[in-house]
PDB file of C-alpha atoms and ligand atoms in Angstrom:
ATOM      1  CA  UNK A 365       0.000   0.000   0.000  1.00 77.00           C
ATOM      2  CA  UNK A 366       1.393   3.381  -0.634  1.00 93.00           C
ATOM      3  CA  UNK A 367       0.971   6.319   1.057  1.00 88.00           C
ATOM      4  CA  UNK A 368      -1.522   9.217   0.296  1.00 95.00           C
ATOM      5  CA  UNK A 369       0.325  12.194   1.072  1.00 97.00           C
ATOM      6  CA  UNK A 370      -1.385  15.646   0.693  1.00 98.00           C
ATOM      7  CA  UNK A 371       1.596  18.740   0.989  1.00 98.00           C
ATOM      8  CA  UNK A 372       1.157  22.090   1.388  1.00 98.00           C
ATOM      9  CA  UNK A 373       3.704  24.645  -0.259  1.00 98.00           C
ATOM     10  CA  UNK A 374       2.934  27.613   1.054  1.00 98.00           C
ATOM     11  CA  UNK A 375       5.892  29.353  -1.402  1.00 98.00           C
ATOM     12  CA  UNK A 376       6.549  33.103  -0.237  1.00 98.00           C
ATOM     13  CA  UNK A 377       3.607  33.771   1.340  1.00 98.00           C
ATOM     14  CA  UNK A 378       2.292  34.055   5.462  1.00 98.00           C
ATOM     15  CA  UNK A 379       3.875  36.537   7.931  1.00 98.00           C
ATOM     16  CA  UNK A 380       4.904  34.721  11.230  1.00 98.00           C
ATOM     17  CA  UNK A 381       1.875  35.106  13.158  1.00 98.00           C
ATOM     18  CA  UNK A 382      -0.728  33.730   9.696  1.00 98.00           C
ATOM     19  CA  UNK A 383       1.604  30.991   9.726  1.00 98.00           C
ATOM     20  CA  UNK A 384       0.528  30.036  13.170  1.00 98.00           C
ATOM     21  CA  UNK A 385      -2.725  30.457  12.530  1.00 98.00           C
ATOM     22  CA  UNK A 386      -2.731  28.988   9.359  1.00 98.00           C
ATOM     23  CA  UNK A 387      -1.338  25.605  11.458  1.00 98.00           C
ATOM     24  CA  UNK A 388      -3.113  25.459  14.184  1.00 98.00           C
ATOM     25  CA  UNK A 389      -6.318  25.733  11.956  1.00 98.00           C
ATOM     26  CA  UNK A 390      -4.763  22.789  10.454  1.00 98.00           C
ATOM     27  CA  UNK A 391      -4.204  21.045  13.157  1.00 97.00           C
ATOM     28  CA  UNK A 392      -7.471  20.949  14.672  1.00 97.00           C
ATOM     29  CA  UNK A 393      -9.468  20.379  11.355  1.00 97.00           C
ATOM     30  CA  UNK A 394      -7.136  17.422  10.986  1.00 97.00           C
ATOM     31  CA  UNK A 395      -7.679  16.333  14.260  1.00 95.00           C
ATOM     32  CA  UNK A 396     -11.281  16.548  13.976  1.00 95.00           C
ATOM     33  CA  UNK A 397     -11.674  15.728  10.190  1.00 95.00           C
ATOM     34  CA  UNK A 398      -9.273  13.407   8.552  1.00 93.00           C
ATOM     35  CA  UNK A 399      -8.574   9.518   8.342  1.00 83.00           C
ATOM     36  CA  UNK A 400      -5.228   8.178   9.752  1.00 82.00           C
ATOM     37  CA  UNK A 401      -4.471   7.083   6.608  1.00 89.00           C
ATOM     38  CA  UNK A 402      -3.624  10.276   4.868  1.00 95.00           C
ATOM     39  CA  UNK A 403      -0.378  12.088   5.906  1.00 97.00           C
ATOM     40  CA  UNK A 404      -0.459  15.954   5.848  1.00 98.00           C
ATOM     41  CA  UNK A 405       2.968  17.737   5.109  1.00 98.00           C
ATOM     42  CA  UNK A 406       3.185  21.711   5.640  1.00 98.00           C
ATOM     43  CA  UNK A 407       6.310  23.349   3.926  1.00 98.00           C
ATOM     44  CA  UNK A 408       5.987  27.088   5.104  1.00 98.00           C
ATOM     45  CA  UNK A 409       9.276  29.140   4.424  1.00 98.00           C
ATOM     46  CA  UNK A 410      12.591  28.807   6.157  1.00 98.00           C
ATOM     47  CA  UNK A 411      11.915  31.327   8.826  1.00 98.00           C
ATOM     48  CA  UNK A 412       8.883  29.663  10.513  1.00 98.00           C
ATOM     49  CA  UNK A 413      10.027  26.273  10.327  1.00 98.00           C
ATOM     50  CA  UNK A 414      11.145  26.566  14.075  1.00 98.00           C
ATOM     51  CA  UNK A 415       8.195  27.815  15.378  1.00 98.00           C
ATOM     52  CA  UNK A 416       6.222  25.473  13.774  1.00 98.00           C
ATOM     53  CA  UNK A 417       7.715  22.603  14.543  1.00 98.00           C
ATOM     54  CA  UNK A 418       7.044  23.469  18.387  1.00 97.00           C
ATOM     55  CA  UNK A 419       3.489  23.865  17.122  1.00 98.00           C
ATOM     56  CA  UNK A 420       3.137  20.668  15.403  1.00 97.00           C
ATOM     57  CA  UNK A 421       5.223  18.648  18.262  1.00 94.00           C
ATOM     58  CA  UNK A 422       3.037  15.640  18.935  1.00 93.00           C
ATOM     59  CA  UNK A 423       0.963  15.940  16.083  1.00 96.00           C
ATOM     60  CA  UNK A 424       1.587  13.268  12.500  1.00 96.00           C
ATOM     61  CA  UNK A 425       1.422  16.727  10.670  1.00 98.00           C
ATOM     62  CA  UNK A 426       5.207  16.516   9.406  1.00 98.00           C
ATOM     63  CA  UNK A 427       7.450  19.634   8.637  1.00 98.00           C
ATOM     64  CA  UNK A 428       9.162  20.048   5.298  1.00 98.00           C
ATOM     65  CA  UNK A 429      11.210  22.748   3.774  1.00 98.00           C
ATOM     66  CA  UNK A 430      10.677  24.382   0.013  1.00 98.00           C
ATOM     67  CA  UNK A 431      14.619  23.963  -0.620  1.00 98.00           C
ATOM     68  CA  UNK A 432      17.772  23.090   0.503  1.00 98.00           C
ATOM     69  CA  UNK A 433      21.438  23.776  -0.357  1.00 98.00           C
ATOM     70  CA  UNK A 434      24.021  21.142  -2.080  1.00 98.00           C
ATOM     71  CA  UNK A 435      26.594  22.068   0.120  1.00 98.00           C
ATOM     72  CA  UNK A 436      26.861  20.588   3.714  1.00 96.00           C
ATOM     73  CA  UNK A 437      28.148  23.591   5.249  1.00 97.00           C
ATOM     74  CA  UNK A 438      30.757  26.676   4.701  1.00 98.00           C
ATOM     75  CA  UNK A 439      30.935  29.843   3.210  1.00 98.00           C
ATOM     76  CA  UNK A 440      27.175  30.146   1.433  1.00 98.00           C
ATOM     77  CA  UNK A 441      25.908  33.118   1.835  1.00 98.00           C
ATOM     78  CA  UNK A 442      22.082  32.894   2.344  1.00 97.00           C
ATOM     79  CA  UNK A 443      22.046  29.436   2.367  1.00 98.00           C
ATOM     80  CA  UNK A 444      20.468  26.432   4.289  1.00 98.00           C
ATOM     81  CA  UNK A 445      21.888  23.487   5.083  1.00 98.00           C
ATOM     82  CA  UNK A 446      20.353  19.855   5.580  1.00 98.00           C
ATOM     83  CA  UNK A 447      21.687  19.597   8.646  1.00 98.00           C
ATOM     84  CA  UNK A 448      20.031  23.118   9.977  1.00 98.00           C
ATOM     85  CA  UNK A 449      16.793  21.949   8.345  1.00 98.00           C
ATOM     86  CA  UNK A 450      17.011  18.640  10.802  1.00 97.00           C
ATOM     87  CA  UNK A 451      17.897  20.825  14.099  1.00 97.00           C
ATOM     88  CA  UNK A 452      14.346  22.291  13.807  1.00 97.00           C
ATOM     89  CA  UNK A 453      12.616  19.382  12.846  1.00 97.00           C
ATOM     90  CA  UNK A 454      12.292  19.458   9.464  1.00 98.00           C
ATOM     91  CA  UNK A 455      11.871  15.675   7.608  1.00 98.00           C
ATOM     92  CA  UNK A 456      10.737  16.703   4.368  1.00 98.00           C
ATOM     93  CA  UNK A 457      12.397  18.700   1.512  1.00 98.00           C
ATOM     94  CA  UNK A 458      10.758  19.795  -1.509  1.00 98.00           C
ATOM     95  CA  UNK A 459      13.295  19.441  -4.649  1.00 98.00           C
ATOM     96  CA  UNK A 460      13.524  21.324  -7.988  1.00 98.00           C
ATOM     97  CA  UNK A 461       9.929  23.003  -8.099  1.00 98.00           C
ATOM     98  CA  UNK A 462       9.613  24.814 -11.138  1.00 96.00           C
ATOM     99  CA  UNK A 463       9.931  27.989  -9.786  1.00 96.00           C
ATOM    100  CA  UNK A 464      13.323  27.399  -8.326  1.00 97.00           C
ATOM    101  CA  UNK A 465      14.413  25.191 -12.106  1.00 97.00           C
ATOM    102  CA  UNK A 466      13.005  28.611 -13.762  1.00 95.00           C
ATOM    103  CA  UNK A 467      13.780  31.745 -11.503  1.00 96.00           C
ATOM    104  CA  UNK A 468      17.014  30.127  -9.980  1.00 96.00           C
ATOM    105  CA  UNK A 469      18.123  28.176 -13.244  1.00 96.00           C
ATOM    106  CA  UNK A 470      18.529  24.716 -11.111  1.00 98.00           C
ATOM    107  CA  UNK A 471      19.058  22.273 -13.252  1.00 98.00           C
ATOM    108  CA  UNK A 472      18.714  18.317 -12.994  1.00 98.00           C
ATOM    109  CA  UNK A 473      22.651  17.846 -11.978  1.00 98.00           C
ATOM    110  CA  UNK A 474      22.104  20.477  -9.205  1.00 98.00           C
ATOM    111  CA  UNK A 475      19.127  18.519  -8.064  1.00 98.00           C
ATOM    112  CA  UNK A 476      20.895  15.428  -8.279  1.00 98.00           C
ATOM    113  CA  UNK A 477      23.609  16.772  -5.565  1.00 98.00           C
ATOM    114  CA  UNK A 478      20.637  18.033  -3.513  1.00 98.00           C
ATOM    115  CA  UNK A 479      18.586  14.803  -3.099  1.00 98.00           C
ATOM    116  CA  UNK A 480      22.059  13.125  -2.705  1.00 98.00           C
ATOM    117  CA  UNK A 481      22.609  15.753   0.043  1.00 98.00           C
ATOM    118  CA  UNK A 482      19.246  14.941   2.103  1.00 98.00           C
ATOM    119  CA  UNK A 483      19.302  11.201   1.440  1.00 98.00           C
ATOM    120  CA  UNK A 484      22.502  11.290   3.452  1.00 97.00           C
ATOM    121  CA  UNK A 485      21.151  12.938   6.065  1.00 96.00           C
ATOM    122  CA  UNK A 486      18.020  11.310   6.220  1.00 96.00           C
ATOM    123  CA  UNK A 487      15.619  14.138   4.708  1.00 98.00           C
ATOM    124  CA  UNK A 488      12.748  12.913   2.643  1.00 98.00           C
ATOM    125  CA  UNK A 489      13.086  14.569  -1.008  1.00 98.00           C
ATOM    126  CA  UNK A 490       9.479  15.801  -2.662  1.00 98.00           C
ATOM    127  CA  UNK A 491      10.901  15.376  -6.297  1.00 98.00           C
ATOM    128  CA  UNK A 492       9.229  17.753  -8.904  1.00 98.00           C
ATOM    129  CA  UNK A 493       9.383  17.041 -12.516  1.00 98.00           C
ATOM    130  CA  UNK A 494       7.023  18.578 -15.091  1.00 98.00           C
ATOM    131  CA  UNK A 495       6.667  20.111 -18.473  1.00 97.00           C
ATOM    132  CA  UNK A 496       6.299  23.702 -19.335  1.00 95.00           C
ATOM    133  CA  UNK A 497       3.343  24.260 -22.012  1.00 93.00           C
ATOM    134  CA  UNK A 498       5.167  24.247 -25.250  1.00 93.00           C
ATOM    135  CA  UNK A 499       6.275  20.966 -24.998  1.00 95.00           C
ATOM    136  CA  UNK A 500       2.994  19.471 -23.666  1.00 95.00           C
ATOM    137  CA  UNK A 501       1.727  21.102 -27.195  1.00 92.00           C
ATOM    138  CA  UNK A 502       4.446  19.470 -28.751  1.00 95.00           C
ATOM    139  CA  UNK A 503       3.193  16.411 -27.271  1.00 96.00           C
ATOM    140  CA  UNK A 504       6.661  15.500 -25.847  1.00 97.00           C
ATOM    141  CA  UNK A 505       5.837  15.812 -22.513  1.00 97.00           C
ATOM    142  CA  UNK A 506       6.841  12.222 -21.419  1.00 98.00           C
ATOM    143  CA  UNK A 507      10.451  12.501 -23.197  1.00 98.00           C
ATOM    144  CA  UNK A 508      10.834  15.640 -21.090  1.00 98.00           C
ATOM    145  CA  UNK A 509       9.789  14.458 -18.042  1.00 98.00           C
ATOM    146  CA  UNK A 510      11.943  11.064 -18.318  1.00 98.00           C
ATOM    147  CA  UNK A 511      15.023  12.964 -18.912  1.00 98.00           C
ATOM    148  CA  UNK A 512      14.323  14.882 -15.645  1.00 98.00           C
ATOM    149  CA  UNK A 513      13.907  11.824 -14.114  1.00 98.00           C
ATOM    150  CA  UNK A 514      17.000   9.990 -15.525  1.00 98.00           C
ATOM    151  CA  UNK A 515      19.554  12.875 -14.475  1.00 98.00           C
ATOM    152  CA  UNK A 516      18.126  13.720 -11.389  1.00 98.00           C
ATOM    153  CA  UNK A 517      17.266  10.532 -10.089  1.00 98.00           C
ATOM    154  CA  UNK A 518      19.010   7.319 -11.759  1.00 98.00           C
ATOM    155  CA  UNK A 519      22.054   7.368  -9.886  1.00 98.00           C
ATOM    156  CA  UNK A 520      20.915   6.688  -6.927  1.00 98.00           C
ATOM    157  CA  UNK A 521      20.665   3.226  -4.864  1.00 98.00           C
ATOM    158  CA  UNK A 522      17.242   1.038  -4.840  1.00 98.00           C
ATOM    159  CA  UNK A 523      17.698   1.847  -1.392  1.00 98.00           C
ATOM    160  CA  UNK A 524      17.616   5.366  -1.740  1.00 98.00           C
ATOM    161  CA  UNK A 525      15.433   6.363  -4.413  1.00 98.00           C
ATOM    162  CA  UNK A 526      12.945   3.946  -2.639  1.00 98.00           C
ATOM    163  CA  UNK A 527      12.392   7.072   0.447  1.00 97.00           C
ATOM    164  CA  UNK A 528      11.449   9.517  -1.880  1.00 98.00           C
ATOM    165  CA  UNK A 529       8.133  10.849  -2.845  1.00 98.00           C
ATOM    166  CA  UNK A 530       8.021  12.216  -6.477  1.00 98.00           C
ATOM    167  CA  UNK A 531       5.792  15.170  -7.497  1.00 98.00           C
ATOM    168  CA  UNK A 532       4.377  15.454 -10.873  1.00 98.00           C
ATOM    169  CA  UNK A 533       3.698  19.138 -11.734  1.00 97.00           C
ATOM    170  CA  UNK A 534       3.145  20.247 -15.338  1.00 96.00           C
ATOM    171  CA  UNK A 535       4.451  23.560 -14.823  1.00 95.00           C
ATOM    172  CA  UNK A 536       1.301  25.567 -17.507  1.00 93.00           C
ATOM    173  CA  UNK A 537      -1.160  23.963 -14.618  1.00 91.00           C
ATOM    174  CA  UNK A 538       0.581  25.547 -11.488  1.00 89.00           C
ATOM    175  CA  UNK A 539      -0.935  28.952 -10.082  1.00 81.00           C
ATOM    176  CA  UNK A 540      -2.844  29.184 -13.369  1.00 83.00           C
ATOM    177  CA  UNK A 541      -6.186  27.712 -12.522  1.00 79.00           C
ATOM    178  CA  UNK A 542      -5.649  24.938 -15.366  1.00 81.00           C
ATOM    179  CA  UNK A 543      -4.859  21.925 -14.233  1.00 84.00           C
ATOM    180  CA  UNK A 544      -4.193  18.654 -16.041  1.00 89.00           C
ATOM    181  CA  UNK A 545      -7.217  16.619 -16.662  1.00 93.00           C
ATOM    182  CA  UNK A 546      -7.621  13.507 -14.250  1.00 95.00           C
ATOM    183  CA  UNK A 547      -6.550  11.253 -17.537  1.00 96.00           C
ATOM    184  CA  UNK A 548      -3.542  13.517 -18.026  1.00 96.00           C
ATOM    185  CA  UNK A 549      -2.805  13.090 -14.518  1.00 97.00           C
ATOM    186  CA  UNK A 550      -2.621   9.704 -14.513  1.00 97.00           C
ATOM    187  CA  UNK A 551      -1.032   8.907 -18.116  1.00 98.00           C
ATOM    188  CA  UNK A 552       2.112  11.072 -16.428  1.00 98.00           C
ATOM    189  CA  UNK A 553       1.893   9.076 -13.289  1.00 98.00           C
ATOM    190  CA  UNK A 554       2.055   5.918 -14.963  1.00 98.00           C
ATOM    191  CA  UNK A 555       4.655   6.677 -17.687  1.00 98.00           C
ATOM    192  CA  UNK A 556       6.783   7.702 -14.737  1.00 98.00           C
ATOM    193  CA  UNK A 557       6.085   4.757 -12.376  1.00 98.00           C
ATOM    194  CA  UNK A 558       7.008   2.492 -15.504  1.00 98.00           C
ATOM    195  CA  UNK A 559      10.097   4.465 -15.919  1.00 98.00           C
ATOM    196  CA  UNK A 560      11.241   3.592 -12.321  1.00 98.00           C
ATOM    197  CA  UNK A 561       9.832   0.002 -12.690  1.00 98.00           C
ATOM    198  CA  UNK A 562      12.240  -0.773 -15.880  1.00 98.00           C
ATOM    199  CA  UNK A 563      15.402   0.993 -14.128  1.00 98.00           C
ATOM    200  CA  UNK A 564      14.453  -0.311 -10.345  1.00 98.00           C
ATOM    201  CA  UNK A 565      12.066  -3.169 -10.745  1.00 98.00           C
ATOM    202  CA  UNK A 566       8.299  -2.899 -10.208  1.00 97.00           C
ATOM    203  CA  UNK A 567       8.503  -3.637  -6.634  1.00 97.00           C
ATOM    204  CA  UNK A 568      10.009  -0.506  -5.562  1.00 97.00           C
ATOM    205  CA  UNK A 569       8.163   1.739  -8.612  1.00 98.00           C
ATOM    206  CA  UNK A 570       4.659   0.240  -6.806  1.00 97.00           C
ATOM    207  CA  UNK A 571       5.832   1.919  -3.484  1.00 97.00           C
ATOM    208  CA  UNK A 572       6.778   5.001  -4.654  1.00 98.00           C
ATOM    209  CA  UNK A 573       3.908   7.909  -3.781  1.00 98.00           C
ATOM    210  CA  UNK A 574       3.480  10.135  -6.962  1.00 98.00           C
ATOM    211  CA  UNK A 575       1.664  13.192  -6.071  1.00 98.00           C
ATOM    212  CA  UNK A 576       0.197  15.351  -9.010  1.00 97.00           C
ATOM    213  CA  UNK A 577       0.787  19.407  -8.734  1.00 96.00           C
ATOM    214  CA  UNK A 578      -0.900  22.300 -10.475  1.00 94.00           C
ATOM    215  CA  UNK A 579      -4.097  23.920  -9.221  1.00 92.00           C
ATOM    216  CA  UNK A 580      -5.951  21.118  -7.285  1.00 95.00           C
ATOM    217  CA  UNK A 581      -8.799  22.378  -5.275  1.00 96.00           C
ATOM    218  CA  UNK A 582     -11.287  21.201  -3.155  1.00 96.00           C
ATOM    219  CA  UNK A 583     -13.911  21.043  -6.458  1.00 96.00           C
ATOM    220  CA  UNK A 584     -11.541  18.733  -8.587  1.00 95.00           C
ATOM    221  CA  UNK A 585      -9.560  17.130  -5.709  1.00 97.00           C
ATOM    222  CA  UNK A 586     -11.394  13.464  -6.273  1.00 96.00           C
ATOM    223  CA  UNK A 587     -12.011  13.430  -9.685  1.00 96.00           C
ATOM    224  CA  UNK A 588      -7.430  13.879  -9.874  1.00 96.00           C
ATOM    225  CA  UNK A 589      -7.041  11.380  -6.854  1.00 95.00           C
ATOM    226  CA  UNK A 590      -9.064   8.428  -8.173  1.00 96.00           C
ATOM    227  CA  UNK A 591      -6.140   7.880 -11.197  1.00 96.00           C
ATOM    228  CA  UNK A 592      -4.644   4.631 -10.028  1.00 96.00           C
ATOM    229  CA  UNK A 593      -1.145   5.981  -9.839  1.00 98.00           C
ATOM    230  CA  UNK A 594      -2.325   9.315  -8.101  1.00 97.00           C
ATOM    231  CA  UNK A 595      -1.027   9.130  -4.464  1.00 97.00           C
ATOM    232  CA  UNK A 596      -1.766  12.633  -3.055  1.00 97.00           C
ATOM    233  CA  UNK A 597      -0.742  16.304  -4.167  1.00 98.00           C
ATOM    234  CA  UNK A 598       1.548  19.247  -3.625  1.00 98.00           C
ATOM    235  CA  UNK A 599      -0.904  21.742  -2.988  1.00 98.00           C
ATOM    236  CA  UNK A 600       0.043  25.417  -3.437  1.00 97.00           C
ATOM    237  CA  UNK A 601      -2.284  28.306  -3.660  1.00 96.00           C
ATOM    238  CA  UNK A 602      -4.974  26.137  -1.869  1.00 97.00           C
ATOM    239  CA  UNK A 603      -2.515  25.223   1.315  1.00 98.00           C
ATOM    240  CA  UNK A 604      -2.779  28.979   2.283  1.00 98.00           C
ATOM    241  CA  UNK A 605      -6.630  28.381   3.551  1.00 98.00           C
ATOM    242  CA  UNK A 606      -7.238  25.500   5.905  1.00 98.00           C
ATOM    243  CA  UNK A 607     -10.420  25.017   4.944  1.00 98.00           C
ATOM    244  CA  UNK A 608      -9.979  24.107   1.236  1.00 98.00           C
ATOM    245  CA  UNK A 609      -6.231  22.233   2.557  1.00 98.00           C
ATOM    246  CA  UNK A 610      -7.946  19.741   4.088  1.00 98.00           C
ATOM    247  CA  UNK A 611     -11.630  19.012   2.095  1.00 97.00           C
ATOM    248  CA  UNK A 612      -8.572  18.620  -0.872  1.00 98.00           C
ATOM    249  CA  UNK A 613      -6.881  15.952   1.842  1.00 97.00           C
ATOM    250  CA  UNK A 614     -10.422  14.663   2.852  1.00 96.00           C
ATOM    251  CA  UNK A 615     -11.199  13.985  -1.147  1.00 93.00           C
ATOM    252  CA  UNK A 616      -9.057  10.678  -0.739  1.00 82.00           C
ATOM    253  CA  UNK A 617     -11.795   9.230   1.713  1.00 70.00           C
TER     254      UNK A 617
HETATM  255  C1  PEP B2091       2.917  24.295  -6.576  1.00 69.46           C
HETATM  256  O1  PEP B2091       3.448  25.377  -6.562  1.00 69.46           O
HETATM  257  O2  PEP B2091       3.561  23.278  -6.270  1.00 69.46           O
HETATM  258  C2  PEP B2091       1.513  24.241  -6.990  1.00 69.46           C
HETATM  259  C3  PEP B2091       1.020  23.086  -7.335  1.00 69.46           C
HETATM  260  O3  PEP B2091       0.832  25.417  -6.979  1.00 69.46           O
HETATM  261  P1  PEP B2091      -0.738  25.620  -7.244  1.00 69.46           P
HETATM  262  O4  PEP B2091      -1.460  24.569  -6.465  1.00 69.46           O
HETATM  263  O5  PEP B2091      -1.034  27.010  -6.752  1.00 69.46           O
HETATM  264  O6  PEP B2091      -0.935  25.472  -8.719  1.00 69.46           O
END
């Protein structure tokens, strides 16, 4: 069984004190409101993480971060490291979002020292992958998203690439209010879990949670889950309002 994961990236947005709101709102709806079975993930920015891991002590809400740096430590101005990520309780990292591929030009060998990075130190990687529009027009979305897949990922151990959670976001459907239909959804899904089945064997491509980004909302939540390779989503405008965070975690039951 895999696990339905439902993550919130909350990007640049949320002073301190709407960040604790924002949580404990999410804490108590999940408390109230969700199944065991789903596992919530908040990634607020770097500068809350501390304070909301104190918040979320206790709870199965885990903490993730929206990036982390290659290097371990040193002379990197502005950087964080995995190992600062850990001190505050941090277990997830999101990797190579489109936003940082496009407005910080990281490519798929810079991502591949960063998930080698947090593997090492035992941070969970949320892998994104994803086409921008003109290829999807081109119709060479899968070629696109393989290759991402192939540098970034295909050096690393069964063992390793079996702890990480991969995100598919086609990069036209994020913060646009298009998102991939539910058969779009899951053709990418598949064509990627068959991609780590040939290189990895189908055993550990069948545990692998795929999560689909790009404008999921409470309204078309379901119809996205129900693809048979859909395992949850990387949620971003939505995360910023409990209320529509968790009926999009609650479409899974
Ligand atoms: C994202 O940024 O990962 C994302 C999916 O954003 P949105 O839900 O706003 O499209």
């Amino acid at each position: 069984m895999r696990k339905k994961i439902v993550a919130g990236n909350w990007k640049m947005n949320k002073t301190l004190e709407e960040g604790q709101s924002l949580t404990s709102e999410v804490k108590h709806m999940a408390e109230d409101e969700l199944p065991g079975d789903v596992q919530l993930i908040l990634c607020p920015p770097f500068i809350h993480l501390s304070a909301l891991h104190g918040m979320l002590k206790g709870s199965p809400i885990g903490l993730g971060a929206q990036n982390c740096s290659e290097q371990e430590s040193g002379a990197y101005t502005g950087e964080t490291s995995v190992a600062m990520l850990q001190s505050v309780g941090v277990k997830y990292v999101i990797l190579g979002h489109s936003e940082r591929r496009e407005q910080f030009k990281e490519s798929n060998e810079l991502l591949a020292k960063k998930l080698d990075v947090a593997l090492k130190q035992g941070l969970v990687p949320i892998f994104c992958c994803g086409e921008p529009l003109e290829i999807r027009e081109r119709e060479a979305q899968d070629a696109y998203v393989q290759k991402q897949i192939e540098e970034s990922l295909f050096h690393l151990s069964k063992e390793d690439v079996s702890k990480i959670i991969v995100a598919y976001e086609p990069i036209w459907a994020i913060g646009t209010g298009k998102t991939a239909s539910a058969e779009q959804a899951q053709e990418m899904h598949a064509v990627i879990r068959k991609q780590i089945a040939s290189k990895y064997g189908q055993d550990v491509a069948d545990a692998i949670s795929i999560l689909y980004g790009g404008s999921v909302k409470p309204d078309n939540a379901r119809e996205i889950f129900a693809g048979e390779d859909v395992d949850g989503g990387l949620i971003g405008g939505a995360s910023l309002k409990s209320r529509d965070f968790i009926d999009i975690a609650k479409s899974f039951s």
